[in-house]
Each structure stands twice: as C-alpha cells, then as structure tokens.
Short mmCIF file of C-alpha atoms and ligand atoms in Angstrom, two decimals:
data_model
loop_
_atom_site.label_atom_id
_atom_site.label_comp_id
_atom_site.label_asym_id
_atom_site.label_seq_id
_atom_site.Cartn_x
_atom_site.Cartn_y
_atom_site.Cartn_z
CA UNK A 1122 164.36 -16.13 160.57
CA UNK A 1123 161.43 -18.51 161.27
CA UNK A 1124 159.57 -17.30 164.43
CA UNK A 1125 159.70 -20.77 166.06
CA UNK A 1126 163.43 -21.13 165.43
CA UNK A 1127 164.01 -17.64 166.81
CA UNK A 1128 161.99 -18.46 169.95
CA UNK A 1129 163.88 -21.73 170.47
CA UNK A 1130 167.23 -19.98 170.23
CA UNK A 1131 166.07 -17.36 172.79
CA UNK A 1132 164.72 -20.10 175.07
CA UNK A 1133 167.99 -22.09 174.90
CA UNK A 1134 170.01 -18.96 175.64
CA UNK A 1135 167.79 -18.20 178.64
CA UNK A 1136 168.34 -21.72 180.00
CA UNK A 1137 172.09 -21.60 179.41
CA UNK A 1138 172.32 -18.26 181.25
CA UNK A 1139 170.15 -19.52 184.12
CA UNK A 1140 172.33 -22.60 184.67
CA UNK A 1141 175.63 -20.70 184.59
CA UNK A 1142 175.17 -20.03 188.31
CA UNK A 1143 172.54 -22.68 189.18
CA UNK A 1144 174.86 -25.51 188.03
CA UNK A 1145 177.21 -24.62 190.93
CA UNK A 1146 174.53 -25.07 193.61
CA UNK A 1147 172.37 -27.64 191.75
CA UNK A 1148 173.36 -30.89 193.46
CA UNK A 1149 173.43 -29.42 196.96
CA UNK A 1150 169.97 -27.84 196.65
CA UNK A 1151 167.78 -29.92 194.31
CA UNK A 1152 167.61 -33.08 196.44
CA UNK A 1153 165.28 -31.10 198.74
CA UNK A 1154 162.56 -30.50 196.16
CA UNK A 1155 163.02 -32.51 192.95
CA UNK A 1156 161.10 -35.48 194.30
CA UNK A 1157 160.29 -38.73 192.50
CA UNK A 1158 163.50 -39.05 190.50
CA UNK A 1159 164.36 -42.47 191.95
CA UNK A 1160 160.70 -43.50 191.78
CA UNK A 1161 160.51 -42.96 188.00
CA UNK A 1162 163.58 -45.19 187.52
CA UNK A 1163 161.88 -47.91 189.59
CA UNK A 1164 158.79 -47.51 187.40
CA UNK A 1165 160.89 -47.98 184.25
CA UNK A 1166 162.42 -51.15 185.75
CA UNK A 1167 158.92 -52.53 186.38
CA UNK A 1168 158.11 -52.53 182.65
CA UNK A 1169 161.40 -53.21 180.86
CA UNK A 1170 165.15 -53.66 180.90
CA UNK A 1171 166.08 -51.15 178.21
CA UNK A 1172 169.05 -51.59 175.88
CA UNK A 1173 169.31 -47.84 175.39
CA UNK A 1174 168.00 -45.02 177.55
CA UNK A 1175 168.14 -41.36 176.57
CA UNK A 1176 167.66 -38.66 179.18
CA UNK A 1177 166.78 -35.31 177.66
CA UNK A 1178 167.94 -32.43 179.86
CA UNK A 1179 170.17 -34.69 181.98
CA UNK A 1180 171.63 -31.71 183.86
CA UNK A 1181 174.35 -32.64 186.34
CA UNK A 1182 173.82 -36.36 185.75
CA UNK A 1183 171.93 -37.27 188.94
CA UNK A 1184 169.62 -39.63 187.03
CA UNK A 1185 172.35 -40.92 184.72
CA UNK A 1186 174.25 -42.24 187.73
CA UNK A 1187 171.14 -43.92 189.16
CA UNK A 1188 170.16 -45.32 185.76
CA UNK A 1189 173.63 -46.74 185.33
CA UNK A 1190 173.40 -48.46 188.73
CA UNK A 1191 169.92 -49.84 187.99
CA UNK A 1192 170.72 -50.90 184.40
CA UNK A 1193 174.46 -51.70 184.30
CA UNK A 1194 174.14 -53.47 180.93
CA UNK A 1195 172.27 -50.62 179.24
CA UNK A 1196 173.65 -47.77 177.20
CA UNK A 1197 172.73 -44.53 178.99
CA UNK A 1198 172.83 -41.32 176.97
CA UNK A 1199 172.41 -37.90 178.54
CA UNK A 1200 171.66 -34.85 176.38
CA UNK A 1201 171.68 -31.26 177.60
CA UNK A 1202 171.90 -27.77 176.16
CA UNK A 1203 173.92 -26.35 179.08
CA UNK A 1204 177.70 -26.80 179.01
CA UNK A 1205 177.86 -25.77 182.68
CA UNK A 1206 175.47 -28.55 183.72
CA UNK A 1207 177.21 -31.11 181.50
CA UNK A 1208 180.63 -30.33 182.90
CA UNK A 1209 179.36 -31.52 186.30
CA UNK A 1210 177.65 -34.55 184.70
CA UNK A 1211 180.97 -35.45 183.04
CA UNK A 1212 182.64 -35.95 186.43
CA UNK A 1213 179.95 -38.47 187.39
CA UNK A 1214 179.86 -40.13 183.96
CA UNK A 1215 183.61 -40.77 184.01
CA UNK A 1216 183.06 -43.28 186.81
CA UNK A 1217 180.60 -45.37 184.73
CA UNK A 1218 181.54 -47.03 181.45
CA UNK A 1219 177.97 -47.10 180.08
CA UNK A 1220 177.19 -43.34 180.18
CA UNK A 1221 177.60 -41.04 177.16
CA UNK A 1222 176.92 -37.30 177.04
CA UNK A 1223 175.72 -35.14 174.16
CA UNK A 1224 175.79 -31.34 174.30
CA UNK A 1225 172.84 -30.18 172.24
CA UNK A 1226 169.35 -28.76 172.46
CA UNK A 1227 166.82 -31.54 171.91
CA UNK A 1228 165.00 -31.54 168.61
CA UNK A 1229 167.23 -32.71 165.82
CA UNK A 1230 167.09 -36.52 165.44
CA UNK A 1231 170.27 -36.55 163.32
CA UNK A 1232 172.28 -35.88 166.51
CA UNK A 1233 171.15 -39.29 167.77
CA UNK A 1234 172.89 -40.88 164.79
CA UNK A 1235 170.17 -43.48 164.08
CA UNK A 1236 169.99 -44.57 167.73
CA UNK A 1237 166.40 -45.48 168.64
CA UNK A 1238 166.16 -45.49 172.45
CA UNK A 1239 163.92 -48.01 174.26
CA UNK A 1240 163.24 -45.36 176.91
CA UNK A 1241 163.32 -41.57 176.80
CA UNK A 1242 163.36 -39.89 180.21
CA UNK A 1243 162.36 -36.30 180.90
CA UNK A 1244 163.07 -35.43 184.54
CA UNK A 1245 162.11 -31.91 185.65
CA UNK A 1246 162.80 -30.68 182.14
CA UNK A 1247 159.48 -30.33 180.28
CA UNK A 1248 158.02 -27.72 182.67
CA UNK A 1249 161.03 -25.51 181.78
CA UNK A 1250 160.59 -25.52 178.02
CA UNK A 1251 157.75 -23.19 177.19
CA UNK A 1252 156.12 -23.37 174.78
CA UNK A 1253 158.34 -26.12 173.24
CA UNK A 1254 157.18 -28.93 175.60
CA UNK A 1255 154.58 -30.08 173.08
CA UNK A 1256 157.13 -30.27 170.26
CA UNK A 1257 159.53 -32.18 172.54
CA UNK A 1258 156.91 -34.77 173.45
CA UNK A 1259 156.15 -35.30 169.73
CA UNK A 1260 159.87 -35.53 168.97
CA UNK A 1261 160.31 -38.17 171.70
CA UNK A 1262 157.49 -40.17 170.11
CA UNK A 1263 159.33 -40.05 166.76
CA UNK A 1264 162.74 -40.91 168.25
CA UNK A 1265 161.61 -43.87 170.39
CA UNK A 1266 161.81 -47.44 169.19
CA UNK A 1267 158.35 -48.89 168.39
CA UNK A 1268 156.98 -50.20 171.70
CA UNK A 1269 159.40 -47.96 173.61
CA UNK A 1270 158.51 -45.90 176.69
CA UNK A 1271 158.52 -42.25 177.60
CA UNK A 1272 159.12 -41.71 181.33
CA UNK A 1273 158.42 -38.34 182.93
CA UNK A 1274 158.78 -36.93 186.43
CA UNK A 1275 158.04 -33.24 186.87
CA UNK A 1276 156.16 -30.57 188.76
CA UNK A 1277 152.41 -30.89 188.36
CA UNK A 1278 150.58 -27.98 189.99
CA UNK A 1279 150.11 -25.90 193.12
CA UNK A 1280 146.98 -24.33 194.61
CA UNK A 1281 149.15 -21.43 195.82
CA UNK A 1282 149.54 -18.60 193.34
CA UNK A 1283 152.61 -17.28 195.18
CA UNK A 1284 154.31 -20.64 194.71
CA UNK A 1285 153.45 -20.86 191.02
CA UNK A 1286 154.78 -17.31 190.58
CA UNK A 1287 157.94 -18.17 192.50
CA UNK A 1288 158.53 -21.16 190.21
CA UNK A 1289 157.74 -18.99 187.19
CA UNK A 1290 160.68 -16.79 188.21
CA UNK A 1291 162.80 -19.94 187.80
CA UNK A 1292 161.34 -20.61 184.31
CA UNK A 1293 159.05 -23.40 185.57
CA UNK A 1294 155.41 -23.52 184.40
CA UNK A 1295 153.20 -25.44 186.86
CA UNK A 1296 149.68 -25.75 185.53
CA UNK A 1297 149.06 -29.47 185.08
CA UNK A 1298 149.56 -28.82 181.37
CA UNK A 1299 151.88 -31.75 180.51
CA UNK A 1300 149.76 -34.83 181.22
CA UNK A 1301 147.03 -34.12 178.63
CA UNK A 1302 149.71 -33.76 175.93
CA UNK A 1303 151.50 -36.93 177.06
CA UNK A 1304 148.25 -38.88 177.22
CA UNK A 1305 147.24 -37.73 173.74
CA UNK A 1306 150.52 -38.99 172.25
CA UNK A 1307 151.28 -42.17 174.25
CA UNK A 1308 149.32 -45.14 175.60
CA UNK A 1309 149.26 -44.46 179.36
CA UNK A 1310 150.94 -47.18 181.41
CA UNK A 1311 150.90 -45.25 184.67
CA UNK A 1312 150.11 -41.70 185.68
CA UNK A 1313 150.35 -40.65 189.33
CA UNK A 1314 150.19 -37.35 191.17
CA UNK A 1315 152.15 -37.05 194.42
CA UNK A 1316 152.06 -34.40 197.15
CA UNK A 1317 155.10 -32.44 198.29
CA UNK A 1318 155.50 -30.57 201.60
CA UNK A 1319 151.93 -30.99 202.88
CA UNK A 1320 150.51 -30.36 199.42
CA UNK A 1321 152.30 -27.03 198.86
CA UNK A 1322 152.70 -28.41 195.37
CA UNK A 1323 152.25 -31.69 193.53
CA UNK A 1324 154.62 -33.54 191.22
CA UNK A 1325 153.72 -36.35 188.83
CA UNK A 1326 155.18 -39.50 187.32
CA UNK A 1327 154.04 -40.66 183.89
CA UNK A 1328 154.98 -43.73 181.91
CA UNK A 1329 153.68 -44.00 178.37
CA UNK A 1330 154.13 -46.58 175.65
CA UNK A 1331 154.63 -45.77 171.96
C1 LIG B 1433 165.76 -28.79 186.19
S1 LIG B 1433 167.10 -29.40 185.21
C2 LIG B 1433 166.84 -31.16 185.36
C3 LIG B 1433 168.13 -31.93 185.32
C4 LIG B 1433 167.97 -33.43 185.55
N1 LIG B 1433 167.10 -34.01 184.57
C5 LIG B 1433 167.46 -33.71 186.93
O1 LIG B 1433 166.39 -34.31 187.08
O2 LIG B 1433 168.18 -33.37 187.89
C6 LIG B 1433 166.57 -29.09 183.52
C7 LIG B 1433 167.69 -29.38 182.52
O3 LIG B 1433 167.13 -29.34 181.20
C8 LIG B 1433 168.09 -28.75 180.33
N2 LIG B 1433 167.42 -28.25 179.13
C9 LIG B 1433 166.53 -27.22 179.04
N3 LIG B 1433 166.14 -27.05 177.76
C10 LIG B 1433 166.77 -28.00 177.03
C11 LIG B 1433 166.74 -28.35 175.65
N4 LIG B 1433 166.01 -27.68 174.76
N5 LIG B 1433 167.48 -29.41 175.23
C12 LIG B 1433 168.25 -30.11 176.13
N6 LIG B 1433 168.32 -29.80 177.44
C13 LIG B 1433 167.59 -28.77 177.90
C14 LIG B 1433 168.72 -27.66 181.20
O4 LIG B 1433 169.96 -27.21 180.69
C15 LIG B 1433 168.82 -28.37 182.55
O5 LIG B 1433 170.06 -29.01 182.69
#
C-alpha cells in the first residue's frame, strides 16, 4: 500500500477513536476554548453571501447551525470522518432545511459530486490533521469555485511548552505552521492572531481568496 494512503488511514482511525468519547462531551466543553468560531462566520459575511458553503470537519455541527442562521438562503454542507460526531450534528441539522451532511474523510473531490463551494470553512480541524494539513489546503483550493474563499479559525501557537504538549496529547499541533501554507496558496484577505486566556495561547482567523 502507498505510504501516504496508509498514513491517512491510520490518521483517520486515530481521529475516529478519539471522538468516540469526545463527541459525548464536545458541546459542553468546547465553548470554553474553541474561540473565534462566530467571528470567522462574521468575516465570511463581510466579503460574500455564498450560495454554497462546505465545512470540512464539521464535528457536532456547531458552525453549521450558525452558518444556517447567518445564511438562510445558502446550501450548507458539513463533511466529517467521525460517525460519532456526525450523529450529534444530525440532530441539529434536522432543524434546518439548508444543511446537508456527508460522512467521509476529506480528499476525494468525487464525493462532492461536482459541487464547487463558494466558501470552504476549516474550524479547529487543520491543526489535527498531521501531516495532511498541507494536502487539505491544496485540495480546498482545487474544490473551490474560482474567486471563492477559504475561511479558517484554529489554534495558532503558545509560548508555553507544557501547553503545546498538552494539546499534542489531544492530536493538536500548535506551531504557527498553517498560515504560511495558507498564504502561499491563497490571496490573503485577512489574517489575524488573537490571544486566549491572558495569552496562554493564541488562535487565528484567516480568509483567503482563490
Ligand atoms: C476539533 S473538531 C472541530 C469541529 C467543528 N469544526 C468545530 O469547530 O466545532 C475536528 C473535527 O475534524 C474531523 N476530522 C478530522 N480529520 C478529518 C478528515 N480527514 N476529514 C474530515 N473530517 C475530519 C474530526 O472528526 C472532528 O469532528
């Protein structure tokens, strides 16, 4: 088997195992540290009213719900590799007629069935896919409509080694490694770094145009 394919399968299995338990406590815990998720939706609204938005790694559907409220006329698609996370997202999605869910690892454009999104959102997802983040950013570039936007909110960095190690135990890499890759692929529309808990760590928002 191709080494990259083998690594991706291992990585997806790791994530699926991790979220078997984490999906249960996700919504009651993540509000306290996944900052900037509403902000990135506001930033999208500042530049466009998308016909179609795809969130890769939509998890329990927190953003899908907020996207649906912000863009009631848009088609909102959430894709995730974890059945456990999607089963929680489904309960939210059932209340909104414009949300669709796809259970799949991101990477194969044929799953999108010729849909070219105007916006692709990655929210606290890219720091978890190592080393595939670079491939995912390139894939998003390919899948987006010409002139479309990639929107990202994620952990940026921390000056505290203990904190970076702690996040590493939760499969999160925090080394400011995403923005250079995003900037090399997309025309930067906005790129901001924000502080969390008195600068214990930073998170960032990035909006890039194809
Ligand atoms: C930290 S959660 C973020 C969920 C949601 N975006 C949010 O902001 O609350 C990361 C999500 O990415 C999903 N994920 C990880 N690797 C993936 C892949 N290769 N393809 C699709 N989803 C993936 C995980 O299953 C998980 O639901």
